[in-house]
PDB file of C-alpha atoms in Angstrom:
ATOM      1  CA  MET A  24     125.572 120.329 151.599  1.00  0.00           C
ATOM      2  CA  LEU A  25     125.414 117.748 148.818  1.00  0.00           C
ATOM      3  CA  TYR A  26     123.853 115.201 151.173  1.00  0.00           C
ATOM      4  CA  ILE A  27     121.069 117.653 151.973  1.00  0.00           C
ATOM      5  CA  VAL A  28     120.455 118.156 148.241  1.00  0.00           C
ATOM      6  CA  LEU A  29     120.378 114.377 147.729  1.00  0.00           C
ATOM      7  CA  VAL A  30     117.811 113.966 150.497  1.00  0.00           C
ATOM      8  CA  LEU A  31     115.677 116.769 149.028  1.00  0.00           C
ATOM      9  CA  VAL A  32     115.771 115.220 145.561  1.00  0.00           C
ATOM     10  CA  LEU A  33     114.821 111.790 146.921  1.00  0.00           C
ATOM     11  CA  ALA A  34     111.976 113.352 148.943  1.00  0.00           C
ATOM     12  CA  ALA A  35     110.775 115.198 145.808  1.00  0.00           C
ATOM     13  CA  LEU A  36     110.821 111.911 143.887  1.00  0.00           C
ATOM     14  CA  GLY A  37     108.815 110.192 146.624  1.00  0.00           C
ATOM     15  CA  LEU A  38     106.264 113.002 146.677  1.00  0.00           C
ATOM     16  CA  LEU A  39     105.983 112.890 142.891  1.00  0.00           C
ATOM     17  CA  VAL A  40     105.239 109.165 143.005  1.00  0.00           C
ATOM     18  CA  THR A  41     102.692 109.838 145.769  1.00  0.00           C
ATOM     19  CA  ALA A  42     101.065 112.528 143.621  1.00  0.00           C
ATOM     20  CA  LEU A  43     100.825 110.147 140.678  1.00  0.00           C
ATOM     21  CA  ILE A  44      99.327 107.362 142.789  1.00  0.00           C
ATOM     22  CA  THR A  45      96.824 109.510 144.698  1.00  0.00           C
ATOM     23  CA  GLY A  46      96.024 111.872 141.811  1.00  0.00           C
ATOM     24  CA  SER A  47      96.506 114.876 144.112  1.00  0.00           C
ATOM     25  CA  SER A  48      98.182 117.905 142.574  1.00  0.00           C
ATOM     26  CA  LEU A  49      99.166 119.195 146.036  1.00  0.00           C
ATOM     27  CA  TRP A  50     101.868 116.531 146.368  1.00  0.00           C
ATOM     28  CA  ALA A  51     103.133 117.342 142.864  1.00  0.00           C
ATOM     29  CA  TRP A  52     103.514 121.030 143.780  1.00  0.00           C
ATOM     30  CA  VAL A  53     105.333 120.146 146.997  1.00  0.00           C
ATOM     31  CA  SER A  54     107.637 117.909 144.925  1.00  0.00           C
ATOM     32  CA  ILE A  55     108.357 120.789 142.539  1.00  0.00           C
ATOM     33  CA  GLY A  56     109.063 123.075 145.496  1.00  0.00           C
ATOM     34  CA  LEU A  57     111.559 120.613 146.965  1.00  0.00           C
ATOM     35  CA  SER A  58     113.276 120.281 143.572  1.00  0.00           C
ATOM     36  CA  VAL A  59     113.615 124.057 143.277  1.00  0.00           C
ATOM     37  CA  LEU A  60     114.992 124.235 146.824  1.00  0.00           C
ATOM     38  CA  ALA A  61     117.558 121.542 145.993  1.00  0.00           C
ATOM     39  CA  GLY A  62     118.575 123.498 142.888  1.00  0.00           C
ATOM     40  CA  LEU A  63     119.003 126.691 144.895  1.00  0.00           C
ATOM     41  CA  LEU A  64     121.145 124.875 147.465  1.00  0.00           C
ATOM     42  CA  LEU A  65     123.368 123.566 144.651  1.00  0.00           C
ATOM     43  CA  LEU A  66     123.706 127.100 143.294  1.00  0.00           C
ATOM     44  CA  VAL A  67     124.622 128.508 146.732  1.00  0.00           C
ATOM     45  CA  ASP A  68     127.172 125.729 147.248  1.00  0.00           C
ATOM     46  CA  TRP A  69     128.733 126.390 143.841  1.00  0.00           C
ATOM     47  CA  LEU A  70     129.000 130.130 144.520  1.00  0.00           C
ATOM     48  CA  ARG A  71     130.506 129.475 147.952  1.00  0.00           C
ATOM     49  CA  ARG A  72     133.132 127.129 146.472  1.00  0.00           C
ATOM     50  CA  ARG A  73     133.936 129.577 143.711  1.00  0.00           C
ATOM     51  CA  LYS A  74     134.513 132.431 146.177  1.00  0.00           C
ATOM     52  CA  SER A  75     136.760 130.288 148.371  1.00  0.00           C
ATOM     53  CA  ALA A  76     138.784 129.216 145.308  1.00  0.00           C
ATOM     54  CA  ASP A  77     139.189 132.850 144.254  1.00  0.00           C
ATOM     55  CA  ARG A  78     140.252 133.766 147.794  1.00  0.00           C
ATOM     56  CA  ASP A  79     142.827 130.945 147.819  1.00  0.00           C
ATOM     57  CA  ALA A  80     144.183 132.083 144.447  1.00  0.00           C
ATOM     58  CA  ASP A  81     144.499 135.676 145.683  1.00  0.00           C
ATOM     59  CA  THR A  82     146.262 134.532 148.875  1.00  0.00           C
ATOM     60  CA  GLY A  83     148.694 132.408 146.825  1.00  0.00           C
ATOM     61  CA  ALA A  84     149.454 135.321 144.482  1.00  0.00           C
ATOM     62  CA  GLU A  85     150.183 137.640 147.419  1.00  0.00           C
ATOM     63  CA  ALA A  86     152.525 135.079 148.987  1.00  0.00           C
ATOM     64  CA  ASP A  87     154.402 134.723 145.681  1.00  0.00           C
ATOM     65  CA  SER A  88     154.784 138.485 145.278  1.00  0.00           C
ATOM     66  CA  ASP A  89     156.155 138.818 148.834  1.00  0.00           C
ATOM     67  CA  GLU A  90     158.875 136.260 148.092  1.00  0.00           C
ATOM     68  CA  GLU A  91     160.059 137.954 144.879  1.00  0.00           C
ATOM     69  CA  LYS A  92     163.096 140.158 145.143  1.00  0.00           C
ATOM     70  CA  PRO A  93     163.126 143.595 143.557  1.00  0.00           C
ATOM     71  CA  GLU A  94     165.223 143.655 140.371  1.00  0.00           C
ATOM     72  CA  PRO A  95     167.061 146.567 138.783  1.00  0.00           C
ATOM     73  CA  GLU A  96     165.017 148.786 136.451  1.00  0.00           C
ATOM     74  CA  GLU A  97     167.104 147.932 133.401  1.00  0.00           C
ATOM     75  CA  LYS A  98     166.082 144.244 133.542  1.00  0.00           C
ATOM     76  CA  ASP A  99     162.399 145.235 133.931  1.00  0.00           C
ATOM     77  CA  LYS A 100     162.572 147.270 130.732  1.00  0.00           C
ATOM     78  CA  ALA A 101     164.355 144.534 128.805  1.00  0.00           C
ATOM     79  CA  ALA A 102     162.007 141.743 129.920  1.00  0.00           C
ATOM     80  CA  PRO A 103     158.893 142.934 127.996  1.00  0.00           C
ATOM     81  CA  ALA A 104     160.955 143.385 124.838  1.00  0.00           C
ATOM     82  CA  GLU A 105     162.322 139.829 125.152  1.00  0.00           C
ATOM     83  CA  ALA A 106     158.843 138.431 125.852  1.00  0.00           C
ATOM     84  CA  ASP A 107     157.440 140.171 122.759  1.00  0.00           C
ATOM     85  CA  ALA A 108     160.300 138.857 120.634  1.00  0.00           C
ATOM     86  CA  GLU A 109     159.611 135.273 121.739  1.00  0.00           C
ATOM     87  CA  GLN A 110     155.974 135.330 120.641  1.00  0.00           C
ATOM     88  CA  THR A 111     155.298 133.568 117.365  1.00  0.00           C
ATOM     89  CA  THR A 112     152.308 133.215 115.106  1.00  0.00           C
ATOM     90  CA  LEU A 113     151.812 129.721 116.461  1.00  0.00           C
ATOM     91  CA  LEU A 114     151.832 130.863 120.096  1.00  0.00           C
ATOM     92  CA  PRO A 115     150.134 134.261 120.333  1.00  0.00           C
ATOM     93  CA  ALA A 116     150.360 136.338 123.474  1.00  0.00           C
ATOM     94  CA  THR A 117     147.799 135.693 126.203  1.00  0.00           C
ATOM     95  CA  GLY A 118     144.428 137.177 125.351  1.00  0.00           C
ATOM     96  CA  GLU A 119     145.169 137.242 121.624  1.00  0.00           C
ATOM     97  CA  LEU A 120     143.745 133.828 120.859  1.00  0.00           C
ATOM     98  CA  GLY A 121     141.151 134.162 118.163  1.00  0.00           C
ATOM     99  CA  ASP A 122     138.763 131.886 116.361  1.00  0.00           C
ATOM    100  CA  PRO A 123     140.621 128.870 114.908  1.00  0.00           C
ATOM    101  CA  ALA A 124     138.645 129.328 111.691  1.00  0.00           C
ATOM    102  CA  ASP A 125     140.285 132.757 111.212  1.00  0.00           C
ATOM    103  CA  VAL A 126     143.784 131.273 111.098  1.00  0.00           C
ATOM    104  CA  PRO A 127     144.793 130.726 107.458  1.00  0.00           C
ATOM    105  CA  GLU A 128     145.976 127.323 106.407  1.00  0.00           C
ATOM    106  CA  PRO A 129     149.702 127.167 105.674  1.00  0.00           C
ATOM    107  CA  ASP A 130     150.508 127.167 101.975  1.00  0.00           C
ATOM    108  CA  VAL A 131     152.029 123.869 101.021  1.00  0.00           C
ATOM    109  CA  GLU A 132     153.045 123.529  97.421  1.00  0.00           C
ATOM    110  CA  LYS A 133     152.291 120.163  95.928  1.00  0.00           C
ATOM    111  CA  PRO A 134     154.076 118.870  92.882  1.00  0.00           C
ATOM    112  CA  VAL A 135     151.792 119.175  89.861  1.00  0.00           C
ATOM    113  CA  SER A 136     152.296 115.538  88.894  1.00  0.00           C
ATOM    114  CA  GLU A 137     151.027 114.276  92.263  1.00  0.00           C
ATOM    115  CA  SER A 138     148.035 116.579  92.842  1.00  0.00           C
ATOM    116  CA  GLU A 139     146.354 116.161  89.443  1.00  0.00           C
ATOM    117  CA  PRO A 140     146.052 112.337  89.431  1.00  0.00           C
ATOM    118  CA  GLN A 141     144.710 112.360  92.990  1.00  0.00           C
ATOM    119  CA  SER A 142     142.029 114.928  92.148  1.00  0.00           C
ATOM    120  CA  GLU A 143     141.098 113.008  89.009  1.00  0.00           C
ATOM    121  CA  ALA A 144     140.882 109.752  90.982  1.00  0.00           C
ATOM    122  CA  LYS A 145     138.685 111.465  93.588  1.00  0.00           C
ATOM    123  CA  ALA A 146     136.401 112.836  90.863  1.00  0.00           C
ATOM    124  CA  VAL A 147     136.082 109.367  89.319  1.00  0.00           C
ATOM    125  CA  ARG A 148     135.410 107.825  92.731  1.00  0.00           C
ATOM    126  CA  ASP A 149     132.695 110.378  93.581  1.00  0.00           C
ATOM    127  CA  THR A 150     130.942 109.974  90.227  1.00  0.00           C
ATOM    128  CA  PRO A 151     128.265 107.287  90.412  1.00  0.00           C
ATOM    129  CA  PRO A 152     128.529 104.529  87.822  1.00  0.00           C
ATOM    130  CA  GLY A 153     126.155 104.490  84.866  1.00  0.00           C
ATOM    131  CA  VAL A 154     122.861 102.608  84.616  1.00  0.00           C
ATOM    132  CA  GLU A 155     122.913  98.984  83.492  1.00  0.00           C
ATOM    133  CA  GLU A 156     120.855  98.361  80.349  1.00  0.00           C
ATOM    134  CA  THR A 157     118.460  95.622  81.510  1.00  0.00           C
ATOM    135  CA  SER A 158     116.670  93.487  78.930  1.00  0.00           C
ATOM    136  CA  PRO A 159     112.881  93.137  79.354  1.00  0.00           C
ATOM    137  CA  GLU A 160     113.273  89.389  80.064  1.00  0.00           C
ATOM    138  CA  ASP A 161     115.770  90.040  82.866  1.00  0.00           C
ATOM    139  CA  LEU A 162     113.550  92.809  84.236  1.00  0.00           C
ATOM    140  CA  GLU A 163     110.591  90.402  84.540  1.00  0.00           C
ATOM    141  CA  VAL A 164     112.749  87.965  86.531  1.00  0.00           C
ATOM    142  CA  VAL A 165     114.419  90.574  88.753  1.00  0.00           C
ATOM    143  CA  LYS A 166     111.503  92.847  89.694  1.00  0.00           C
ATOM    144  CA  ASP A 167     109.928  90.308  92.086  1.00  0.00           C
ATOM    145  CA  LEU A 168     113.148  88.900  93.578  1.00  0.00           C
ATOM    146  CA  GLU A 169     114.079  89.448  97.196  1.00  0.00           C
ATOM    147  CA  ASP A 170     117.785  88.718  96.701  1.00  0.00           C
ATOM    148  CA  GLU A 171     119.963  91.150  98.592  1.00  0.00           C
ATOM    149  CA  VAL A 172     121.714  94.009  96.863  1.00  0.00           C
ATOM    150  CA  VAL A 173     123.241  97.077  98.484  1.00  0.00           C
ATOM    151  CA  VAL A 174     122.712 100.807  98.055  1.00  0.00           C
ATOM    152  CA  VAL A 175     124.756 103.801  99.153  1.00  0.00           C
ATOM    153  CA  ASP A 176     122.954 106.727 100.747  1.00  0.00           C
ATOM    154  CA  GLU A 177     122.592 109.714  98.381  1.00  0.00           C
ATOM    155  CA  TYR A 178     123.476 107.631  95.268  1.00  0.00           C
ATOM    156  CA  PRO A 179     120.815 106.329  92.824  1.00  0.00           C
ATOM    157  CA  ARG A 180     122.247 102.890  91.993  1.00  0.00           C
ATOM    158  CA  TYR A 181     121.971  99.459  93.577  1.00  0.00           C
ATOM    159  CA  HIS A 182     124.931  97.100  93.439  1.00  0.00           C
ATOM    160  CA  LEU A 183     126.054  93.558  94.068  1.00  0.00           C
ATOM    161  CA  VAL A 184     127.877  93.203  97.375  1.00  0.00           C
ATOM    162  CA  ASP A 185     131.233  92.693  95.617  1.00  0.00           C
ATOM    163  CA  CYS A 186     130.997  95.747  93.323  1.00  0.00           C
ATOM    164  CA  GLY A 187     134.356  97.534  93.105  1.00  0.00           C
ATOM    165  CA  TRP A 188     132.748 100.989  93.249  1.00  0.00           C
ATOM    166  CA  LEU A 189     131.590 100.285  96.827  1.00  0.00           C
ATOM    167  CA  SER A 190     135.049  99.978  98.384  1.00  0.00           C
ATOM    168  CA  GLY A 191     135.275 102.135 101.496  1.00  0.00           C
ATOM    169  CA  ARG A 192     131.615 103.249 101.392  1.00  0.00           C
ATOM    170  CA  ASP A 193     128.883 102.597 103.935  1.00  0.00           C
ATOM    171  CA  THR A 194     126.289 100.357 102.319  1.00  0.00           C
ATOM    172  CA  ILE A 195     122.669  99.577 103.128  1.00  0.00           C
ATOM    173  CA  PRO A 196     121.397  96.059 102.320  1.00  0.00           C
ATOM    174  CA  ILE A 197     118.026  95.890 100.578  1.00  0.00           C
ATOM    175  CA  GLY A 198     116.042  93.435  98.442  1.00  0.00           C
ATOM    176  CA  VAL A 199     116.413  93.996  94.692  1.00  0.00           C
ATOM    177  CA  GLY A 200     112.639  94.245  94.163  1.00  0.00           C
ATOM    178  CA  GLU A 201     112.323  96.810  96.939  1.00  0.00           C
ATOM    179  CA  ALA A 202     115.286  98.760  95.557  1.00  0.00           C
ATOM    180  CA  ARG A 203     113.536  98.992  92.179  1.00  0.00           C
ATOM    181  CA  GLN A 204     110.280 100.080  93.843  1.00  0.00           C
ATOM    182  CA  LEU A 205     112.126 102.848  95.687  1.00  0.00           C
ATOM    183  CA  GLY A 206     113.520 104.167  92.398  1.00  0.00           C
ATOM    184  CA  PHE A 207     117.060 102.790  92.498  1.00  0.00           C
ATOM    185  CA  THR A 208     118.547 101.708  89.176  1.00  0.00           C
ATOM    186  CA  PRO A 209     121.116  98.941  88.522  1.00  0.00           C
ATOM    187  CA  CYS A 210     124.830  99.711  88.427  1.00  0.00           C
ATOM    188  CA  ALA A 211     126.486  99.360  85.016  1.00  0.00           C
ATOM    189  CA  ARG A 212     129.794  98.388  86.605  1.00  0.00           C
ATOM    190  CA  CYS A 213     128.702  95.213  88.450  1.00  0.00           C
ATOM    191  CA  GLY A 214     125.508  94.469  86.450  1.00  0.00           C
ATOM    192  CA  PRO A 215     123.265  93.191  89.249  1.00  0.00           C
ATOM    193  CA  ASP A 216     120.182  92.610  87.056  1.00  0.00           C
ATOM    194  CA  ALA A 217     122.002  90.360  84.570  1.00  0.00           C
ATOM    195  CA  VAL A 218     123.766  88.397  87.326  1.00  0.00           C
ATOM    196  CA  LEU A 219     120.616  87.861  89.425  1.00  0.00           C
ATOM    197  CA  ALA A 220     118.438  87.029  86.388  1.00  0.00           C
ATOM    198  CA  ALA A 221     120.987  84.449  85.214  1.00  0.00           C
ATOM    199  CA  ALA A 222     121.088  82.911  88.714  1.00  0.00           C
ATOM    200  CA  HIS A 223     117.296  82.500  88.835  1.00  0.00           C
ATOM    201  CA  ARG A 224     116.689  81.033  85.388  1.00  0.00           C
TER     202      ARG A 224
END
């Protein structure tokens, strides 16, 4: 069946090329018709395979049930109770799986001494550094330079490549003059304007 679909798709492609070359819409419509036919054949094949798989599963289930031996009624009554007792919150019974977002996070207590410094360090790391105070002389030298500095997306400062604030961040290289034109300001931590102005005097 798949070979027939492949042939139909290749024929539709050939007719489409013919339609484009000749400028005739008739060939394009025939190409579309062949593509739809190929799609329908794929759908029929999928449904046929699905039914045969379901039939095989049903046949296998019947064979398994024929082989099972009848058990006493007392064990049948005890089995559901044991199965219910074995279920945990981590492994819910079949059909009880919900949205993972609905499952609450386990409460893990952190020592106060460890959690506070980490949150403070994260706050300091996420805070952009201040603006470097650039003298008018340095500004005249720097504004036309094309020396490379780097910026971080969503932050207003430009930095030297070796700025400590950049560690672990994705940077975008840009010329210092272009960075100033785009509205970026110099980082107070690495002082790119003073360094670049001193290098070009």
